[in-house]
Amino acid sequence: MSAPCSQVGTSFTQDPPHLGNQFSDDGFLQSLLGRLLPPEALPEVQQDLERFGWEAATSIKQLGQQAEAQPPRLVQHDAWGGRIDAVVTSPAWQALKAVSAREGLVAAAYERRQGQHSRIAQMAKLYLFGASSGLYNCPLAMTDGAARLCEMLLAAGQGAPASRGGGRPASEGQQAGGELQAALAEAFCHLTSRNPAEFRTSGQWMTEKRGGSDVSYATETVAEPEQAGQTGVGSWYRLYGYKWFTSAADGEAAMALARELPAGQAGAGHSGGSGSSSTAGSGAASGLALFYVPVRRDAAGRPQGFEVVRLKDKLGTRQLPTAELLLTGIRALKISEAGRGVPAIAPMVNITRLHNAAAAASYMRRITALAQDYARRRSAFGAPLINQPLAQRALAWLHLHTAGSLALTLEVARLLVLQECGCAAPEEAHLLRLLTPLAKLYTAKESVAVVSEGIEFSGGQGYIEGTHLPVILRDAQVLPIWEGSTSVLVLDVLRVLSSAPQAAAAFTHCCSAELNAAAAAAAALGGDSSSAGQALGRACTALRSALPGVEASLRAAVAAGPGSAMVQVGSRDLAFAMARLFVGVLLAAHAAWSGEEEHALLAAEWACECGASSGSASSTAEAVASSAAERPEAQLHIAAVLSGADRQLSEPRARY
Ligand code: UCC
């Protein structure tokens, strides 16, 4: 390690932060995987992550930084004035695509090498990849969601999830079925390929000019059958409309929502170029359907059936070619019935929300890892920061919040793969549906706060572009916006609570069962006579006392229904209280499993913050907080342990 701070004449230079192996340095991830993966699957996953953890810190990180330095461009015309709408991406961006394929970052979820644990291993890898990926994790999220749709439709043996009434004539269905199956099978192979030459990505075309939240209202894009009378699932359509935020415009496919029109009624207004025509709500257009869109260009590179109007000029995610697309009759295969577009695309949306959580945890981990390294290099007020209690306290906070988000992300991954493998008990399925929006909304907000705090830890240098630190904050800011803003996700939580009251019961039952088990483990660890037992006992007491408040709010929300103004006004607080409580439960359960003091302290610190920040601090939580305040030596110990001050960081290390 270099000298912490060296004087050169009257100026000084500071040693920049370095990264070590992203897996080796992440003891909490290793421990979580030890609990979540079966022993027979663990060695192979660990070996893969160990290798990949170094690449994430070095070659992949360099590609991500190059992709930021060389953002995509739109070349609309060739030298002869012909319209080509070429989205020109950097070599680094293309290399990240090849890495993604080779590493199986999507494929791993479908190969299922770890059976009903595969998504855990996949999300762990994406967590290492995300902060280095130059946003390539964004197209991967949508590609994963699209692959899941294809897999589900193929497994169902036809084009769409079960209909609630209506339906198409059998003969028409049979006619279209073969072509549909072939198209979906081909798409699935490409989306889940490990071969860079064959790997394709998919976009998700939902958001339009009227916004991305109230999609059922805002969608103006229309779909006209290619052949009159052929309107069943599996039929080809032409799409006309304006997609306002297509996140990765270099994708080779997309899943798109559109309203069906009878043949011949799409009209010239849709191919003209303004994209401003409104058909939503017109008598002719029916409800939303979901379409699979193969994105094609001709031999001269001209887009077929669409124009790229412009690339978005964004606060962050500048590596990513986010575009406005005018659809001028692009061919698309109908894969859901009219009126069932939203539920049909929901599995894709839920998967991208899980990816969002993994990305959030990844950014948090990155800034924490950099701060941990920097604290060992930077001296101020006469000592390296890592030896100073105030700095240790800041590092402990960063680690605590990163650990909480990681635990929640991997829990959702655990439940998702159980459902995908058909092994989820009804209670687990309800929990998955409820935890998916909670994890997305909570980790996204946490990420912005944690990254901001971590940047502050680097002082003025953290504000300087050449350090590659500001980009982390810019990019993290998309997380609470993309794939549903916080309020939209809160509405989704209310949707679940009202449509499936068993979800609330599953949530409280899980919390209470896990806390009872953790309390028993705390006693088995020696209770007050061991530091781990004491801390875990404190955590369980505080979390148990927070549970009745959340339970009562849940009951009230279910009883009043999502339309109630009283429910809506309190729903954001409720969602955050639920997320905080559940993270506490996960940390306590993990500490109970590991028996390690560090994990018990994590759970206790979380429980303390959980009580204090929910605004409904129980008397027990307050007692925990004040007793800790009375024992500054205990606080010193907690800060020292959770900051990792006593831990050696891995070698070698690469300059960030
Ligand atoms: O716009 C965007 C871009 C932002 C900036 C990007 C920057 C660059 C990119 C950087 C990348 C890193 S992102 C916004 C994307 N939009 C969304 O994520 C959608 C958000 N909106 C929602 O989630 C809404 O709440 C909707 C679309 C679901 C609301 O639609 P409806 O039609 O009003 O919903 P309903 O009627 O409540 O639900 C319709 C059906 C129901 O099932 P059935 O009919 O069987 O009862 C629901 O239970 O859909 C079901 N459903 C779901 N099922 C709705 N949501 C879900 C779900 N999440 N999971 C399962």
CSV table of C-alpha atoms and ligand atoms in Angstrom, one decimal, residues 135 138 164 206-207 212-213 215-216 245 247 314 317 320 322 340 342-343 346 350 353 433 478 481-484 488 492 495, ligand 1:
chain,number,residue,atom,x,y,z
A,135,LEU,CA,-25.1,0.7,-17.2
A,138,CYS,CA,-30.0,-2.0,-17.7
A,164,ARG,CA,-60.4,-13.9,-18.0
A,206,MET,CA,-44.0,1.2,-22.4
A,207,THR,CA,-43.5,4.8,-21.6
A,212,GLY,CA,-44.7,6.0,-17.8
A,213,SER,CA,-46.7,5.5,-14.6
A,215,VAL,CA,-49.5,3.1,-18.6
A,216,SER,CA,-53.1,2.0,-19.2
A,245,PHE,CA,-38.2,6.4,-23.2
A,247,SER,CA,-33.9,2.7,-22.4
A,314,LYS,CA,-29.9,12.7,-19.2
A,317,THR,CA,-26.9,6.9,-17.3
A,320,LEU,CA,-26.9,4.1,-22.2
A,322,THR,CA,-32.0,6.0,-24.3
A,340,ARG,CA,-54.4,-8.1,-20.9
A,342,VAL,CA,-50.5,-5.0,-18.4
A,343,PRO,CA,-50.8,-8.3,-16.6
A,346,ALA,CA,-46.0,-7.7,-15.3
A,350,ASN,CA,-41.2,-7.5,-11.7
A,353,ARG,CA,-37.5,-4.3,-10.5
A,433,ARG,CA,-45.5,-10.3,-4.8
A,478,VAL,CA,-32.2,6.9,-12.0
A,481,ILE,CA,-37.3,6.8,-11.2
A,482,TRP,CA,-36.8,3.9,-13.6
A,483,GLU,CA,-39.3,1.0,-13.6
A,484,GLY,CA,-41.8,2.8,-11.5
A,488,VAL,CA,-46.1,4.2,-8.2
A,492,ASP,CA,-48.4,-1.4,-6.3
A,495,ARG,CA,-52.7,-3.1,-5.1
B,1,UCC,O1,-40.7,5.9,-17.8
B,1,UCC,C1,-39.7,5.4,-17.4
B,1,UCC,C2,-38.4,5.9,-17.9
B,1,UCC,C3,-37.8,6.8,-16.8
B,1,UCC,C4,-36.5,7.3,-17.1
B,1,UCC,C5,-35.5,6.3,-17.7
B,1,UCC,C6,-34.1,6.9,-17.8
B,1,UCC,C7,-33.2,6.1,-18.5
B,1,UCC,C8,-33.2,4.6,-18.2
B,1,UCC,C9,-32.2,4.2,-17.3
B,1,UCC,C10,-32.2,2.8,-17.0
B,1,UCC,C11,-31.3,2.3,-16.0
B,1,UCC,S1,-39.7,4.1,-16.4
B,1,UCC,C12,-41.4,3.8,-16.0
B,1,UCC,C13,-41.7,2.4,-16.4
B,1,UCC,N1,-43.1,2.1,-16.1
B,1,UCC,C14,-43.4,1.2,-15.1
B,1,UCC,O2,-42.6,0.7,-14.5
B,1,UCC,C15,-44.9,1.1,-14.9
B,1,UCC,C16,-45.3,1.8,-13.7
B,1,UCC,N2,-46.7,1.7,-13.6
B,1,UCC,C17,-47.3,0.7,-12.9
B,1,UCC,O3,-46.7,-0.2,-12.4
B,1,UCC,C18,-48.8,0.8,-12.9
B,1,UCC,O4,-49.2,0.7,-11.6
B,1,UCC,C19,-49.5,-0.2,-13.8
B,1,UCC,C20,-49.0,0.0,-15.3
B,1,UCC,C21,-49.4,-1.6,-13.4
B,1,UCC,C22,-51.0,0.2,-13.8
B,1,UCC,O5,-51.8,-0.3,-14.8
B,1,UCC,P1,-53.3,-0.6,-14.6
B,1,UCC,O6,-53.8,-1.2,-15.9
B,1,UCC,O7,-54.0,0.7,-14.1
B,1,UCC,O8,-53.3,-1.6,-13.5
B,1,UCC,P2,-54.4,-2.5,-12.7
B,1,UCC,O9,-55.7,-2.4,-13.4
B,1,UCC,O10,-54.2,-2.2,-11.3
B,1,UCC,O11,-53.8,-3.9,-13.0
B,1,UCC,C23,-54.0,-4.6,-14.2
B,1,UCC,C24,-53.6,-6.1,-13.9
B,1,UCC,C25,-54.1,-6.6,-12.6
B,1,UCC,O12,-54.4,-8.0,-12.8
B,1,UCC,P3,-55.8,-8.6,-13.0
B,1,UCC,O13,-56.4,-7.8,-14.2
B,1,UCC,O14,-55.6,-10.0,-13.3
B,1,UCC,O15,-56.6,-8.3,-11.8
B,1,UCC,C26,-52.9,-6.4,-11.7
B,1,UCC,O16,-53.0,-7.3,-10.6
B,1,UCC,O17,-52.2,-6.2,-13.9
B,1,UCC,C27,-51.8,-6.8,-12.6
B,1,UCC,N3,-50.5,-6.2,-12.2
B,1,UCC,C28,-49.5,-6.9,-11.8
B,1,UCC,N4,-49.3,-8.2,-11.6
B,1,UCC,C29,-50.2,-4.9,-12.2
B,1,UCC,N5,-49.0,-4.7,-11.7
B,1,UCC,C30,-48.5,-5.9,-11.5
B,1,UCC,C31,-47.3,-6.4,-11.0
B,1,UCC,N6,-46.2,-5.6,-10.8
B,1,UCC,N7,-47.1,-7.8,-10.9
B,1,UCC,C32,-48.1,-8.6,-11.2
